C-alpha atoms as an extended CHARMM CRD file, in Angstrom:
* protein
*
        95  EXT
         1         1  UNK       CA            120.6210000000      103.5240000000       85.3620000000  PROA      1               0.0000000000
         2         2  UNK       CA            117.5880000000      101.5940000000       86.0740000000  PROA      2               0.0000000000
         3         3  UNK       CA            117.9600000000      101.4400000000       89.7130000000  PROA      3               0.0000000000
         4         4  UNK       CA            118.7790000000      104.7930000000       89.8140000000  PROA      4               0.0000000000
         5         5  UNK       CA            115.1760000000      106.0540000000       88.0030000000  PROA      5               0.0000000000
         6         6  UNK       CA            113.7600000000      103.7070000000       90.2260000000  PROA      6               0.0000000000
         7         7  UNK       CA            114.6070000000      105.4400000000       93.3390000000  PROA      7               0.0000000000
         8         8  UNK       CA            114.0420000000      109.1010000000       92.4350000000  PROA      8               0.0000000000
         9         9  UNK       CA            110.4230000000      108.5530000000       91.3110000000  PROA      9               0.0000000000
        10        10  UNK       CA            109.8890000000      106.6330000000       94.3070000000  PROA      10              0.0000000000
        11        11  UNK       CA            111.2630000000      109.1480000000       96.1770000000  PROA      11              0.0000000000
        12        12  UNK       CA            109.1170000000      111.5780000000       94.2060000000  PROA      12              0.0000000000
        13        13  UNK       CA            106.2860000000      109.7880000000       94.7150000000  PROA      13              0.0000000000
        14        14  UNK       CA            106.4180000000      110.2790000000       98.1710000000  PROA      14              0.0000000000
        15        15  UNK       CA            107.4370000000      113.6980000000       98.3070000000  PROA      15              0.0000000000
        16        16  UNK       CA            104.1790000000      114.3330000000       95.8060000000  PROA      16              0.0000000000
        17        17  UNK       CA            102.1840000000      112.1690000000       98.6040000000  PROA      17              0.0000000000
        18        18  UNK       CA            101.6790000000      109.3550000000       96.0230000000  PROA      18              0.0000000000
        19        19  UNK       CA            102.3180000000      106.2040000000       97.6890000000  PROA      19              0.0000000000
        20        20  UNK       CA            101.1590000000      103.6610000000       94.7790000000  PROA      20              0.0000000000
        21        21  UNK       CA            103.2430000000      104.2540000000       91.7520000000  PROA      21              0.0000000000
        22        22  UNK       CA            101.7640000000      101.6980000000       88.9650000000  PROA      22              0.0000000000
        23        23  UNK       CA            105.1570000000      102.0680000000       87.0140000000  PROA      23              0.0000000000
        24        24  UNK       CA            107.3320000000      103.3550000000       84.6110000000  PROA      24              0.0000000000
        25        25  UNK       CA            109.0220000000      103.2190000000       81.3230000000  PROA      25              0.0000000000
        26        26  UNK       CA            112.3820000000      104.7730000000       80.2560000000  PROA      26              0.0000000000
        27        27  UNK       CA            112.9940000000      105.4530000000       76.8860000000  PROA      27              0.0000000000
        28        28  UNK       CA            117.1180000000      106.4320000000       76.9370000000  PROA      28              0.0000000000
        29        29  UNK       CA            117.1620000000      106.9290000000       73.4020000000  PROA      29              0.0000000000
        30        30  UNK       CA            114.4860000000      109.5420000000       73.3350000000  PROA      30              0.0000000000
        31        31  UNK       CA            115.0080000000      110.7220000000       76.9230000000  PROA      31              0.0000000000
        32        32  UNK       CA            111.9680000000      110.4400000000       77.5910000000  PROA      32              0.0000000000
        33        33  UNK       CA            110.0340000000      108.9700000000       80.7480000000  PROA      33              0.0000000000
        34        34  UNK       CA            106.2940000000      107.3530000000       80.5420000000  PROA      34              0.0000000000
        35        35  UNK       CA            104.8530000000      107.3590000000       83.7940000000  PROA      35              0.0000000000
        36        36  UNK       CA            102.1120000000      105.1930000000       84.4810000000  PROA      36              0.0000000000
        37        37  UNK       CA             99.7050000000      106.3740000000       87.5420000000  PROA      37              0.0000000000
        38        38  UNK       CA             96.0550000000      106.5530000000       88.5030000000  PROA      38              0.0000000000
        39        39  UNK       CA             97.3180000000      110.0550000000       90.4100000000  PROA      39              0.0000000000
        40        40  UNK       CA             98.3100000000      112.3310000000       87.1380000000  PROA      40              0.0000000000
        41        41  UNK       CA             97.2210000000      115.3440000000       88.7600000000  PROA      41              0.0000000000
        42        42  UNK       CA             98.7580000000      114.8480000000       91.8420000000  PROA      42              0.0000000000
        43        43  UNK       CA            102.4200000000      114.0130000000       90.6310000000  PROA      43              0.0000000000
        44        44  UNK       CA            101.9950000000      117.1730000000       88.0800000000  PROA      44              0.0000000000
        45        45  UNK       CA            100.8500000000      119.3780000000       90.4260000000  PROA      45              0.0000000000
        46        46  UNK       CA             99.4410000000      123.2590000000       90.0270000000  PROA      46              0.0000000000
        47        47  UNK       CA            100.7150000000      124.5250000000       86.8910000000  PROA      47              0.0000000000
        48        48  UNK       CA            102.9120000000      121.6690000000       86.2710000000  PROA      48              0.0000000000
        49        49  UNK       CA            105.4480000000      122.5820000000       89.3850000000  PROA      49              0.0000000000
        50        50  UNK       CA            106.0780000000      118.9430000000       90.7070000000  PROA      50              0.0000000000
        51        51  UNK       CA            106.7720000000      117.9050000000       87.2010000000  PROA      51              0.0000000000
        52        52  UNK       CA            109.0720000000      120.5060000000       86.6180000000  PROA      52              0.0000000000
        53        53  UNK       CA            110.9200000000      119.9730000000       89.8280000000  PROA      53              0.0000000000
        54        54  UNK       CA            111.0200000000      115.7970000000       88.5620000000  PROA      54              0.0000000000
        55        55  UNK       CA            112.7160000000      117.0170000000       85.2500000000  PROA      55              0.0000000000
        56        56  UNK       CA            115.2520000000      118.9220000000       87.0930000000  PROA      56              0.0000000000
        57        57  UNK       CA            116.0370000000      115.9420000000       89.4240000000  PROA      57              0.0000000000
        58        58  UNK       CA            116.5250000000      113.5330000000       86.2150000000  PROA      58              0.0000000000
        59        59  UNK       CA            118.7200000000      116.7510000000       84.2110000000  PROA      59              0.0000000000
        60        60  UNK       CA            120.3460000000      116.8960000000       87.4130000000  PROA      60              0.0000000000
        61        61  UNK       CA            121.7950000000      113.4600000000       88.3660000000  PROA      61              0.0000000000
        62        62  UNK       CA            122.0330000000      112.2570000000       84.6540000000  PROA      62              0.0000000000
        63        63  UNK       CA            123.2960000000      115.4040000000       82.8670000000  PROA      63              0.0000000000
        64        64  UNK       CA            120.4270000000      115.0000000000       79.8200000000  PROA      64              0.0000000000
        65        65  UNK       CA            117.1910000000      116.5090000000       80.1200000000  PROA      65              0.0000000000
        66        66  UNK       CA            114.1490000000      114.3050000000       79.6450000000  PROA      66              0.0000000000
        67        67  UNK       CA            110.5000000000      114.8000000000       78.2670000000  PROA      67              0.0000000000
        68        68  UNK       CA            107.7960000000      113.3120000000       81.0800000000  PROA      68              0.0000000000
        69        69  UNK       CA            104.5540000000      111.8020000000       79.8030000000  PROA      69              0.0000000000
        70        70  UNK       CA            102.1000000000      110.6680000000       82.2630000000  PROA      70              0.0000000000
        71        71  UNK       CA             99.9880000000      107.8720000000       81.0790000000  PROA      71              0.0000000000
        72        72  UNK       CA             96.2340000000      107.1680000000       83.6910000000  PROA      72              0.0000000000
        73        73  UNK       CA             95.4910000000      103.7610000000       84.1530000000  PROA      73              0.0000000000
        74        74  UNK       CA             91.9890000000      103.3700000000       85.2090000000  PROA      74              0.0000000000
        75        75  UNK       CA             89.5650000000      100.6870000000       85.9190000000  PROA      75              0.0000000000
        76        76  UNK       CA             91.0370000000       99.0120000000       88.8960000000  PROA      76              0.0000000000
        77        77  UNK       CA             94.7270000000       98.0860000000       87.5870000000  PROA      77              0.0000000000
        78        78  UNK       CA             96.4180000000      100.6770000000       89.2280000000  PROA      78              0.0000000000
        79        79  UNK       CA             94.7350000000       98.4980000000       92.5340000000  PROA      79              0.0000000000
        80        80  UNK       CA             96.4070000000       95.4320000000       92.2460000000  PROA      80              0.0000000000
        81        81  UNK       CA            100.2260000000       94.3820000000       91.3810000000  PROA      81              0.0000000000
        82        82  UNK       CA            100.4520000000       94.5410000000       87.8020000000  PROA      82              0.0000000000
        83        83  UNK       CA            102.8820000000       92.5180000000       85.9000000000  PROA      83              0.0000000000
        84        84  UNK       CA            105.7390000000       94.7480000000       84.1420000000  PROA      84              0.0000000000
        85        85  UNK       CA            104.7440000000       93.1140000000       80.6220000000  PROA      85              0.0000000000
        86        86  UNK       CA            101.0450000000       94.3890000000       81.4390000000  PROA      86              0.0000000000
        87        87  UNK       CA            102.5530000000       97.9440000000       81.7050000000  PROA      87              0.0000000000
        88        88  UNK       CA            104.9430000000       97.7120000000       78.6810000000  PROA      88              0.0000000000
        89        89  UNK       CA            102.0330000000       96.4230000000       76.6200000000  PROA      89              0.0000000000
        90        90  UNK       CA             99.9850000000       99.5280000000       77.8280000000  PROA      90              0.0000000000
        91        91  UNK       CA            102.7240000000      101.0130000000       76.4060000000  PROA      91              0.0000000000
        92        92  UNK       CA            103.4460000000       99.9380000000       73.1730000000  PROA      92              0.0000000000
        93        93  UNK       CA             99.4330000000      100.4550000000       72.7890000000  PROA      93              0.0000000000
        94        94  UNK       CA             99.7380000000      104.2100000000       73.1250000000  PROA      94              0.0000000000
        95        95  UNK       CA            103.1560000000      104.8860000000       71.1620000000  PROA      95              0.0000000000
């Protein structure tokens, strides 16, 4: 299932315009995504459209339909190739 989140936020991400994704988290028992960006705005889009065309993809190809949080990293770590334990700490911080 991993791969498969993997490659529809990347392809997401490109449809959006977005081409450095920082990363993700997937929470299957909550069905809920954390998305971790320094492009919020971008990926939600006016009035929350691209977001709502995301969910659709995910209720779509996994039959379940899952709550998106976007989480902004600032201050130069969305620049360089974070570690996945840096995001997943980042994580843990904020739920």
């Amino acid at each position: 299932m991993g791969r498969e989140n993997g490659k529809l936020i990347n392809e997401w991400c490109k449809k959006c315009g977005v081409v450095e994704l920082v990363g993700y988290y997937n929470d299957t028992t909550k069905h809920k995504m954390y998305i971790y960006t320094n492009k919020c705005g971008i990926l939600i889009g006016k009035a929350g459209c691209r977001v709502n065309e995301f969910k659709e993809e995910l209720k779509k190809e996994f039959s379940v339909e899952y709550e998106v949080e976007f989480v902004e990293i600032r201050g130069g770590l969305a620049n360089v190739n974070c570690k996945q334990t840096e995001i997943d700490n980042r994580m843990e911080e904020i739920v």
